[in-house]
Amino acid sequence: MKNLVRKRKITFILTLISAIIGIMLATQLQSNLTPKVTESRSITELRGTLLKELEKSKSILSDISKYDQLNYQYETALNDRESIAVMKEELQRAKKLAGLVPLEDRGIVLRIEDNDSAPTPVEYPTERGNLPPSGESSGVVLDDDLRWLVNEMLANGAKAISINGNRLISTSSIRNVGDEIQVDTKTIQPPYEIKALGEPETLISGLKLEGVENFFLQSVNKQIVMEEREHLVIPAFTGEKTIRFMTPVKAKGDS
Amino acid sequence: MRIRKFHLYLTFVMISTGFLISNSIEMTRIKNIDRRSENQWQQEAQLNERIIEEREKNRKLEEQLMNAQRQTAKVEEAMADHQSEAATVLSELEQARMLAGLVQVEGPGVIVTMRDNPKPTSTNVSAYIVHEGDIWKVVNELLAAGAEGISVNGQRLVSGTVIRCVGPTVIVNGVKSAAPFEITAIGDPAVLEGALHLPGGIFDWFEGFVEIDVTKKDLVSLPAFVGDNKG
């Protein structure tokens, strides 16, 4: 009898203690998990966001003033001839932004050249697992490599870019077709030469910092040669670009 | 005999309790050191408020810009209506504006959605995550298939567009957004979709690694590019 009472007592105490431990564990876990979420946004990050918004408002304001000025010019045009002249001026501005006119400024010329020293053995990755960003074979520059390079150049201050004389615009594709690379519909042959407008020092040091040279040396055994130019001409986009599906949104109230 | 068993239990329980308590004290101490002072909290709240304010302001500015553009379009159309030369110039102008991403556009097209694979089947985790190069790959394919305009997560692609991935977020035109990555393209829906489905093409490439999905749409719209296109 006495034995039974003690047995029950032990079970009771054990249950109690286990329950307490359980509760402690749960609260501790919860208090450790939740604060991480609310504290992750640091002040520097917020500052960055604010700065972006301020920049954005500045550029929208300048856009608005451009259109206001244009509207004013249309209004004050004395006759048809004058207003058409205004429209043509606006066309020139839009064409410049679309990449349909050649540009001249300071910039750099970047060439991807064969490496003279012995090629480093490169594995043949055949699966996606070996990305990024170079793909299949050694010694051959691929579309992805060029796209990556262009992306890095733009990120480091390039204003306009052409590859082997083909201006890149908003709809330009860089793609492997068979063994060759096509920019839009034109096939380009190595050696690849990329021209970019922008501050030469910023561009070159930026690209070096991104490890562009190393990347090309290691993945495709190519040498990157960059040269500063005081006067560089980027040609206009010359391809055929007919627009069949896209129309400007004109209806009011669905912005 | 029974008492010894009980002692064993008790020892175990006591050790766990002790560990939990000490751990808990340690954690609170670390957190206290980490905790921001009142001042910093305030600063953060202020910043947040300003960001919201600026966003609201920008939204209004964008509306104002749209109105200015509509006003321009109206005037230009009126000119084109009674003057054949103006009509020719205008059609060229509209094309250039659309190509440069200066105006909001709409048309038939496709929406491609890309997601990280939640269940990697090998140890090479990197292959199951959407990288900037993957987004470019899809964009490239769509452009080659004749896409006339593209946006990624609501950002219009222009000649100067940079796409970057930082951790789980993608930065397009300097604007951050999170997965899933949505690529909207205007063009012939059947052609665009077909291009992605080509044997050895995009869908084969991502098969089993990254989740990718394409939907044909009768009407999609792309926002205008906002900001300073350097190109």
Short mmCIF file of C-alpha atoms in Angstrom, two decimals:
data_model
loop_
_atom_site.label_atom_id
_atom_site.label_comp_id
_atom_site.label_asym_id
_atom_site.label_seq_id
_atom_site.Cartn_x
_atom_site.Cartn_y
_atom_site.Cartn_z
CA MET A 1 0.00 0.00 0.00
CA LYS A 2 2.68 2.42 1.05
CA ASN A 3 4.67 1.40 -1.94
CA LEU A 4 1.83 2.23 -4.26
CA VAL A 5 1.38 5.70 -2.80
CA ARG A 6 5.06 6.44 -3.28
CA LYS A 7 4.95 5.19 -6.85
CA ARG A 8 2.12 7.55 -7.62
CA LYS A 9 3.93 10.42 -5.97
CA ILE A 10 6.98 9.85 -8.11
CA THR A 11 4.95 9.77 -11.29
CA PHE A 12 3.20 12.95 -10.25
CA ILE A 13 6.44 14.79 -9.56
CA LEU A 14 7.95 13.60 -12.83
CA THR A 15 4.91 14.78 -14.75
CA LEU A 16 5.05 18.15 -13.10
CA ILE A 17 8.75 18.63 -13.81
CA SER A 18 8.40 17.47 -17.38
CA ALA A 19 5.56 19.90 -17.92
CA ILE A 20 7.65 22.76 -16.53
CA ILE A 21 10.58 21.87 -18.77
CA GLY A 22 8.24 21.69 -21.73
CA ILE A 23 6.87 25.15 -21.05
CA MET A 24 10.35 26.60 -20.54
CA LEU A 25 11.57 25.09 -23.76
CA ALA A 26 8.64 26.44 -25.69
CA THR A 27 8.95 29.98 -24.35
CA GLN A 28 12.64 30.06 -24.90
CA LEU A 29 12.33 28.86 -28.45
CA GLN A 30 9.69 31.43 -29.18
CA SER A 31 11.56 34.33 -27.63
CA ASN A 32 14.62 33.34 -29.62
CA LEU A 33 12.88 32.99 -32.94
CA THR A 34 10.67 36.06 -33.12
CA PRO A 35 13.02 38.99 -32.49
CA LYS A 36 15.25 38.08 -35.44
CA VAL A 37 12.52 39.02 -37.88
CA THR A 38 11.77 42.44 -36.49
CA GLU A 39 15.38 43.44 -35.99
CA SER A 40 16.70 42.47 -39.41
CA ARG A 41 16.08 45.84 -41.02
CA SER A 42 19.01 47.91 -40.09
CA ILE A 43 19.28 51.64 -40.27
CA THR A 44 21.74 51.58 -43.14
CA GLU A 45 19.30 49.57 -45.19
CA LEU A 46 16.52 52.03 -44.46
CA ARG A 47 18.77 54.92 -45.41
CA GLY A 48 19.52 53.20 -48.70
CA THR A 49 15.84 52.74 -49.45
CA LEU A 50 15.12 56.36 -48.62
CA LEU A 51 17.94 57.50 -50.86
CA LYS A 52 16.56 55.41 -53.73
CA GLU A 53 13.13 56.97 -53.28
CA LEU A 54 14.59 60.46 -53.28
CA GLU A 55 16.56 59.71 -56.42
CA LYS A 56 13.44 58.35 -58.03
CA SER A 57 11.42 61.44 -57.22
CA LYS A 58 14.18 63.59 -58.67
CA SER A 59 14.18 61.70 -61.94
CA ILE A 60 10.38 61.72 -62.18
CA LEU A 61 10.41 65.46 -61.59
CA SER A 62 12.91 65.96 -64.38
CA ASP A 63 10.76 63.77 -66.64
CA ILE A 64 7.70 65.84 -65.80
CA SER A 65 9.50 69.05 -66.56
CA LYS A 66 10.58 67.64 -69.91
CA TYR A 67 7.00 66.86 -70.87
CA ASP A 68 5.73 70.17 -69.49
CA GLN A 69 8.28 71.97 -71.57
CA LEU A 70 7.29 69.94 -74.60
CA ASN A 71 3.62 70.75 -74.06
CA TYR A 72 4.48 74.40 -73.69
CA GLN A 73 6.44 74.30 -76.92
CA TYR A 74 3.52 72.69 -78.73
CA GLU A 75 1.17 75.33 -77.35
CA THR A 76 3.27 78.26 -78.29
CA ALA A 77 4.08 77.01 -81.76
CA LEU A 78 2.78 79.59 -84.19
CA ASN A 79 1.98 77.30 -87.07
CA ASP A 80 2.05 73.71 -88.20
CA ARG A 81 5.56 73.94 -89.50
CA GLU A 82 6.83 75.03 -86.13
CA SER A 83 4.97 72.38 -84.16
CA ILE A 84 6.27 69.69 -86.48
CA ALA A 85 9.76 70.99 -85.83
CA VAL A 86 9.09 70.59 -82.10
CA MET A 87 7.88 67.06 -82.68
CA LYS A 88 10.95 66.22 -84.70
CA GLU A 89 13.14 67.50 -81.90
CA GLU A 90 11.29 65.27 -79.46
CA LEU A 91 11.71 62.39 -81.89
CA GLN A 92 15.44 62.97 -81.84
CA ARG A 93 15.49 62.83 -78.05
CA ALA A 94 13.43 59.62 -77.96
CA LYS A 95 15.64 58.07 -80.64
CA LYS A 96 18.71 58.87 -78.61
CA LEU A 97 17.24 57.15 -75.59
CA ALA A 98 16.16 54.17 -77.68
CA GLY A 99 19.66 53.75 -79.10
CA LEU A 100 18.72 54.67 -82.65
CA VAL A 101 21.39 57.35 -83.08
CA PRO A 102 25.16 57.01 -82.71
CA LEU A 103 26.76 58.50 -79.61
CA GLU A 104 30.21 59.89 -79.03
CA ASP A 105 31.93 60.37 -75.70
CA ARG A 106 34.69 59.05 -73.47
CA GLY A 107 34.72 55.33 -72.89
CA ILE A 108 36.55 52.05 -73.01
CA VAL A 109 37.19 49.32 -75.52
CA LEU A 110 37.27 45.81 -74.11
CA ARG A 111 38.62 42.90 -76.09
CA ILE A 112 38.39 39.21 -75.27
CA GLU A 113 41.60 37.72 -76.65
CA ASP A 114 43.14 34.28 -76.72
CA ASN A 115 45.47 33.59 -73.86
CA ASP A 116 49.00 32.86 -75.08
CA SER A 117 50.08 30.77 -72.14
CA ALA A 118 49.22 27.11 -71.89
CA PRO A 119 45.54 26.50 -71.41
CA THR A 120 44.48 25.45 -67.97
CA PRO A 121 42.56 22.21 -68.01
CA VAL A 122 38.89 22.91 -67.64
CA GLU A 123 36.25 20.40 -66.73
CA TYR A 124 33.33 19.97 -69.00
CA PRO A 125 30.29 20.79 -66.99
CA THR A 126 27.27 19.40 -68.73
CA GLU A 127 24.71 20.18 -66.11
CA ARG A 128 23.25 23.31 -64.69
CA GLY A 129 24.89 22.49 -61.39
CA ASN A 130 28.15 24.02 -62.52
CA LEU A 131 26.81 27.50 -63.02
CA PRO A 132 27.17 30.47 -62.72
CA PRO A 133 27.64 31.87 -65.22
CA SER A 134 29.77 29.99 -67.72
CA GLY A 135 28.28 26.98 -69.35
CA GLU A 136 29.41 24.16 -71.45
CA SER A 137 32.86 24.04 -72.89
CA SER A 138 36.36 25.30 -72.34
CA GLY A 139 37.95 27.90 -74.55
CA VAL A 140 34.69 29.06 -76.06
CA VAL A 141 32.98 32.26 -75.02
CA LEU A 142 29.25 31.75 -74.66
CA ASP A 143 26.23 34.00 -74.85
CA ASP A 144 25.85 33.90 -71.07
CA ASP A 145 29.43 35.07 -70.61
CA LEU A 146 28.86 38.08 -72.85
CA ARG A 147 25.55 38.91 -71.22
CA TRP A 148 27.17 38.72 -67.83
CA LEU A 149 29.98 40.98 -68.97
CA VAL A 150 27.53 43.53 -70.39
CA ASN A 151 25.54 43.45 -67.15
CA GLU A 152 28.71 44.13 -65.16
CA MET A 153 29.71 46.96 -67.47
CA LEU A 154 26.32 48.62 -67.08
CA ALA A 155 26.49 48.15 -63.33
CA ASN A 156 29.84 49.90 -63.31
CA GLY A 157 28.74 52.99 -65.16
CA ALA A 158 28.56 52.13 -68.86
CA LYS A 159 26.07 54.35 -70.67
CA ALA A 160 25.86 52.74 -74.08
CA ILE A 161 27.34 49.49 -75.33
CA SER A 162 28.06 47.83 -78.63
CA ILE A 163 29.42 44.35 -79.29
CA ASN A 164 31.46 43.99 -82.48
CA GLY A 165 29.73 47.07 -83.82
CA ASN A 166 26.21 46.04 -82.86
CA ARG A 167 24.54 48.51 -80.57
CA LEU A 168 22.65 46.98 -77.68
CA ILE A 169 19.17 48.38 -77.16
CA SER A 170 16.35 47.46 -74.81
CA THR A 171 15.31 44.49 -76.93
CA SER A 172 18.73 43.18 -77.92
CA SER A 173 19.33 39.49 -77.41
CA ILE A 174 22.71 37.81 -77.12
CA ARG A 175 22.36 34.18 -77.99
CA ASN A 176 24.19 31.08 -79.04
CA VAL A 177 22.93 29.76 -82.36
CA GLY A 178 24.80 26.59 -83.08
CA ASP A 179 28.46 27.33 -82.44
CA GLU A 180 28.15 31.01 -83.06
CA ILE A 181 26.87 33.94 -81.08
CA GLN A 182 24.18 36.18 -82.48
CA VAL A 183 23.53 39.70 -81.29
CA ASP A 184 19.94 40.30 -82.33
CA THR A 185 19.95 38.75 -85.80
CA LYS A 186 23.61 39.34 -86.63
CA THR A 187 26.22 36.67 -86.17
CA ILE A 188 29.41 37.87 -84.53
CA GLN A 189 32.81 36.20 -84.70
CA PRO A 190 35.60 36.17 -82.15
CA PRO A 191 37.62 38.10 -81.16
CA TYR A 192 34.84 39.93 -79.39
CA GLU A 193 35.19 43.63 -78.94
CA ILE A 194 32.87 45.51 -76.64
CA LYS A 195 32.73 49.29 -76.67
CA ALA A 196 31.19 51.16 -73.79
CA LEU A 197 30.66 54.84 -73.13
CA GLY A 198 31.29 56.06 -69.61
CA GLU A 199 33.98 57.27 -67.28
CA PRO A 200 36.95 55.08 -68.29
CA GLU A 201 38.60 54.97 -64.85
CA THR A 202 35.39 53.99 -63.06
CA LEU A 203 34.60 51.37 -65.64
CA ILE A 204 38.00 49.73 -65.69
CA SER A 205 38.55 49.70 -61.94
CA GLY A 206 34.98 48.53 -61.39
CA LEU A 207 35.32 45.66 -63.81
CA LYS A 208 38.63 44.63 -62.31
CA LEU A 209 37.05 44.64 -58.89
CA GLU A 210 34.26 42.37 -60.10
CA GLY A 211 36.90 39.86 -61.14
CA VAL A 212 36.03 39.99 -64.81
CA GLU A 213 39.58 39.24 -65.92
CA ASN A 214 39.95 36.28 -63.63
CA PHE A 215 36.62 34.87 -64.60
CA PHE A 216 37.41 34.80 -68.29
CA LEU A 217 40.90 33.46 -67.69
CA GLN A 218 39.68 30.61 -65.56
CA SER A 219 36.48 29.59 -67.27
CA VAL A 220 37.35 30.05 -70.94
CA ASN A 221 41.07 30.74 -70.91
CA LYS A 222 40.70 34.18 -72.45
CA GLN A 223 42.47 37.40 -71.75
CA ILE A 224 40.60 40.63 -71.15
CA VAL A 225 42.24 43.73 -72.57
CA MET A 226 40.76 47.10 -71.64
CA GLU A 227 41.73 50.42 -73.17
CA GLU A 228 40.66 53.93 -72.33
CA ARG A 229 39.47 56.16 -75.16
CA GLU A 230 38.92 59.89 -75.12
CA HIS A 231 36.72 59.77 -78.18
CA LEU A 232 34.66 56.71 -78.71
CA VAL A 233 31.79 56.34 -81.15
CA ILE A 234 29.05 53.86 -80.43
CA PRO A 235 27.08 53.15 -83.60
CA ALA A 236 23.33 53.39 -83.80
CA PHE A 237 21.16 50.30 -83.72
CA THR A 238 20.76 49.27 -87.33
CA GLY A 239 18.65 46.17 -87.11
CA GLU A 240 15.09 45.82 -88.17
CA LYS A 241 12.70 46.37 -85.31
CA THR A 242 9.07 46.39 -86.28
CA ILE A 243 6.58 46.73 -83.50
CA ARG A 244 3.45 44.72 -84.09
CA PHE A 245 2.05 43.79 -80.70
CA MET A 246 2.96 46.64 -78.41
CA THR A 247 0.87 49.82 -78.16
CA PRO A 248 1.15 52.76 -75.81
CA VAL A 249 -1.43 52.77 -73.02
CA LYS A 250 -3.63 55.77 -73.62
CA ALA A 251 -6.82 55.04 -71.70
CA LYS A 252 -7.22 57.32 -68.77
CA GLY A 253 -7.24 56.07 -65.23
CA ASP A 254 -5.43 52.77 -65.40
CA SER A 255 -2.00 53.73 -64.33
CA MET B 1 15.89 -0.17 -6.19
CA ARG B 2 12.97 2.09 -7.01
CA ILE B 3 14.56 5.01 -5.23
CA ARG B 4 17.69 4.72 -7.38
CA LYS B 5 15.68 4.82 -10.54
CA PHE B 6 13.90 7.88 -9.27
CA HIS B 7 17.22 9.54 -8.55
CA LEU B 8 18.37 8.84 -12.05
CA TYR B 9 15.31 10.56 -13.47
CA LEU B 10 15.73 13.46 -11.13
CA THR B 11 19.38 13.91 -12.09
CA PHE B 12 18.50 13.99 -15.74
CA VAL B 13 15.68 16.44 -15.20
CA MET B 14 17.82 18.69 -13.02
CA ILE B 15 20.63 18.74 -15.56
CA SER B 16 18.25 19.75 -18.31
CA THR B 17 16.68 22.42 -16.15
CA GLY B 18 20.06 23.80 -15.21
CA PHE B 19 21.12 23.88 -18.82
CA LEU B 20 17.95 25.62 -19.89
CA ILE B 21 18.21 28.26 -17.20
CA SER B 22 21.85 29.04 -17.88
CA ASN B 23 21.20 29.11 -21.60
CA SER B 24 18.26 31.40 -21.10
CA ILE B 25 20.29 33.80 -18.98
CA GLU B 26 23.06 33.82 -21.56
CA MET B 27 20.63 34.55 -24.37
CA THR B 28 19.01 37.43 -22.55
CA ARG B 29 22.39 38.91 -21.84
CA ILE B 30 23.43 38.73 -25.49
CA LYS B 31 20.14 40.22 -26.52
CA ASN B 32 20.52 43.05 -24.05
CA ILE B 33 23.88 43.95 -25.50
CA ASP B 34 22.39 43.69 -28.95
CA ARG B 35 19.31 45.64 -28.16
CA ARG B 36 19.15 49.03 -29.70
CA SER B 37 18.94 52.04 -27.55
CA GLU B 38 15.76 54.05 -27.49
CA ASN B 39 17.41 56.59 -29.70
CA GLN B 40 18.07 54.13 -32.50
CA TRP B 41 14.54 52.86 -32.42
CA GLN B 42 13.29 56.35 -32.86
CA GLN B 43 15.64 56.93 -35.74
CA GLU B 44 14.39 53.82 -37.43
CA ALA B 45 10.78 54.81 -36.99
CA GLN B 46 11.52 58.22 -38.40
CA LEU B 47 13.26 56.77 -41.41
CA ASN B 48 10.36 54.42 -42.02
CA GLU B 49 7.96 57.30 -41.88
CA ARG B 50 9.98 59.33 -44.34
CA ILE B 51 10.21 56.41 -46.73
CA ILE B 52 6.46 55.99 -46.69
CA GLU B 53 6.04 59.71 -47.24
CA GLU B 54 8.44 59.70 -50.18
CA ARG B 55 6.73 56.70 -51.71
CA GLU B 56 3.39 58.45 -51.52
CA LYS B 57 4.91 61.56 -53.04
CA ASN B 58 6.46 59.52 -55.84
CA ARG B 59 3.16 57.83 -56.56
CA LYS B 60 1.57 61.24 -57.00
CA LEU B 61 4.46 62.42 -59.14
CA GLU B 62 4.11 59.38 -61.34
CA GLU B 63 0.46 60.20 -61.83
CA GLN B 64 1.40 63.74 -62.70
CA LEU B 65 3.91 62.43 -65.22
CA MET B 66 1.28 60.18 -66.79
CA ASN B 67 -1.03 63.17 -67.11
CA ALA B 68 1.66 65.25 -68.75
CA GLN B 69 2.32 62.38 -71.16
CA ARG B 70 -1.37 62.06 -71.97
CA GLN B 71 -1.59 65.77 -72.58
CA THR B 72 1.34 65.50 -74.97
CA ALA B 73 -0.20 62.50 -76.71
CA LYS B 74 -3.45 64.37 -77.18
CA VAL B 75 -1.78 67.38 -78.74
CA GLU B 76 0.35 65.19 -80.96
CA GLU B 77 -2.60 63.15 -82.15
CA ALA B 78 -4.54 66.28 -82.95
CA MET B 79 -1.60 67.44 -85.03
CA ALA B 80 -1.37 64.08 -86.79
CA ASP B 81 -5.06 64.19 -87.59
CA HIS B 82 -4.90 67.20 -89.82
CA GLN B 83 -1.35 66.91 -91.11
CA SER B 84 0.09 63.97 -92.92
CA GLU B 85 3.69 64.91 -92.19
CA ALA B 86 2.95 65.07 -88.48
CA ALA B 87 1.37 61.62 -88.72
CA THR B 88 4.55 60.11 -90.15
CA VAL B 89 6.73 61.76 -87.55
CA LEU B 90 4.37 60.73 -84.78
CA SER B 91 4.35 57.06 -85.70
CA GLU B 92 8.13 57.10 -85.66
CA LEU B 93 8.12 58.98 -82.38
CA GLU B 94 5.75 56.51 -80.75
CA GLN B 95 7.93 53.61 -81.82
CA ALA B 96 11.05 55.25 -80.46
CA ARG B 97 9.30 56.06 -77.19
CA MET B 98 8.10 52.49 -76.78
CA LEU B 99 11.54 51.08 -77.57
CA ALA B 100 13.18 53.46 -75.12
CA GLY B 101 10.65 52.44 -72.48
CA LEU B 102 9.46 56.01 -72.03
CA VAL B 103 5.76 55.16 -72.05
CA GLN B 104 3.54 52.57 -70.48
CA VAL B 105 2.67 49.91 -73.08
CA GLU B 106 0.28 47.02 -73.45
CA GLY B 107 -0.31 44.09 -75.76
CA PRO B 108 -0.56 40.30 -75.93
CA GLY B 109 2.27 38.34 -74.40
CA VAL B 110 3.40 35.90 -71.75
CA ILE B 111 4.19 35.91 -68.07
CA VAL B 112 7.07 33.69 -66.94
CA THR B 113 7.40 32.90 -63.26
CA MET B 114 10.62 31.55 -61.76
CA ARG B 115 11.09 30.21 -58.26
CA ASP B 116 13.84 28.64 -56.24
CA ASN B 117 13.43 24.91 -55.88
CA PRO B 118 12.36 24.26 -52.30
CA LYS B 119 13.55 20.65 -52.39
CA PRO B 120 17.09 20.35 -53.76
CA THR B 121 17.84 16.79 -54.72
CA SER B 122 21.60 17.08 -54.56
CA THR B 123 24.15 18.80 -52.39
CA ASN B 124 24.90 21.49 -54.94
CA VAL B 125 22.33 23.89 -53.52
CA SER B 126 23.42 26.77 -55.74
CA ALA B 127 21.94 25.04 -58.80
CA TYR B 128 18.48 25.14 -57.30
CA ILE B 129 18.41 28.87 -56.74
CA VAL B 130 17.45 31.45 -59.34
CA HIS B 131 20.47 33.60 -60.19
CA GLU B 132 20.74 36.77 -62.23
CA GLY B 133 22.19 34.76 -65.10
CA ASP B 134 19.08 32.57 -65.15
CA ILE B 135 16.83 35.58 -65.43
CA TRP B 136 18.99 36.96 -68.24
CA LYS B 137 18.81 33.57 -69.95
CA VAL B 138 15.03 33.65 -70.03
CA VAL B 139 14.96 37.33 -71.02
CA ASN B 140 17.44 36.64 -73.83
CA GLU B 141 15.35 33.78 -75.14
CA LEU B 142 12.17 35.87 -75.07
CA LEU B 143 13.88 38.75 -76.87
CA ALA B 144 15.31 36.44 -79.49
CA ALA B 145 11.80 35.08 -80.02
CA GLY B 146 10.63 38.57 -80.85
CA ALA B 147 9.52 40.04 -77.54
CA GLU B 148 9.00 43.76 -78.04
CA GLY B 149 9.11 44.82 -74.43
CA ILE B 150 9.91 43.10 -71.15
CA SER B 151 9.62 43.84 -67.48
CA VAL B 152 11.07 41.90 -64.55
CA ASN B 153 9.14 42.20 -61.29
CA GLY B 154 7.49 45.38 -62.50
CA GLN B 155 10.67 47.04 -63.76
CA ARG B 156 10.81 47.83 -67.47
CA LEU B 157 13.93 46.58 -69.20
CA VAL B 158 15.80 49.27 -71.09
CA SER B 159 19.22 49.29 -72.72
CA GLY B 160 20.88 50.29 -69.46
CA THR B 161 19.09 47.80 -67.23
CA VAL B 162 21.22 45.92 -64.72
CA ILE B 163 19.88 42.76 -63.09
CA ARG B 164 21.58 41.70 -59.90
CA CYS B 165 20.78 39.12 -57.29
CA VAL B 166 21.65 39.63 -53.67
CA GLY B 167 20.64 36.65 -51.60
CA PRO B 168 16.96 35.97 -52.13
CA THR B 169 16.23 39.38 -53.66
CA VAL B 170 16.67 40.58 -57.20
CA ILE B 171 17.65 44.16 -58.00
CA VAL B 172 16.39 45.44 -61.35
CA ASN B 173 17.03 49.06 -62.33
CA GLY B 174 18.24 49.57 -58.78
CA VAL B 175 14.92 48.48 -57.28
CA LYS B 176 14.83 45.52 -54.94
CA SER B 177 12.12 42.87 -54.98
CA ALA B 178 11.75 39.33 -53.74
CA ALA B 179 10.96 35.97 -55.33
CA PRO B 180 9.04 34.77 -57.22
CA PHE B 181 10.59 36.39 -60.23
CA GLU B 182 8.00 37.43 -62.74
CA ILE B 183 9.06 38.21 -66.27
CA THR B 184 6.39 39.86 -68.40
CA ALA B 185 6.93 40.06 -72.15
CA ILE B 186 4.87 41.55 -74.97
CA GLY B 187 4.93 39.71 -78.27
CA ASP B 188 3.23 36.83 -80.08
CA PRO B 189 2.18 34.64 -77.12
CA ALA B 190 2.39 31.36 -79.04
CA VAL B 191 5.85 32.13 -80.42
CA LEU B 192 7.20 33.29 -77.08
CA GLU B 193 5.87 30.25 -75.27
CA GLY B 194 7.11 27.92 -78.00
CA ALA B 195 10.61 29.38 -77.80
CA LEU B 196 10.87 28.52 -74.12
CA HIS B 197 9.59 24.99 -74.74
CA LEU B 198 12.05 24.15 -77.54
CA PRO B 199 13.85 20.85 -77.01
CA GLY B 200 17.16 21.63 -75.34
CA GLY B 201 15.83 25.07 -74.54
CA ILE B 202 14.98 26.94 -71.39
CA PHE B 203 12.52 24.50 -69.88
CA ASP B 204 14.83 21.53 -70.44
CA TRP B 205 17.71 23.50 -68.99
CA PHE B 206 15.89 24.28 -65.75
CA GLU B 207 14.09 20.94 -65.53
CA GLY B 208 14.40 19.60 -62.01
CA PHE B 209 16.47 22.53 -60.83
CA VAL B 210 14.43 25.71 -60.81
CA GLU B 211 10.67 25.96 -60.93
CA ILE B 212 9.63 27.80 -64.07
CA ASP B 213 6.20 28.40 -65.47
CA VAL B 214 4.83 30.26 -68.49
CA THR B 215 1.30 31.57 -69.09
CA LYS B 216 -0.02 33.07 -72.31
CA LYS B 217 -1.98 36.29 -71.88
CA ASP B 218 -4.19 38.25 -74.25
CA LEU B 219 -3.23 41.50 -72.63
CA VAL B 220 -0.32 42.39 -70.41
CA SER B 221 0.95 45.85 -69.65
CA LEU B 222 4.44 47.07 -68.93
CA PRO B 223 5.20 50.15 -66.86
CA ALA B 224 7.28 52.98 -68.24
CA PHE B 225 10.89 53.08 -67.19
CA VAL B 226 11.32 55.55 -64.38
CA GLY B 227 14.71 56.99 -63.74
CA ASP B 228 17.73 58.02 -65.62
CA ASN B 229 18.41 55.64 -68.47
CA LYS B 230 21.99 56.27 -69.26
CA GLY B 231 21.76 54.67 -72.67
#
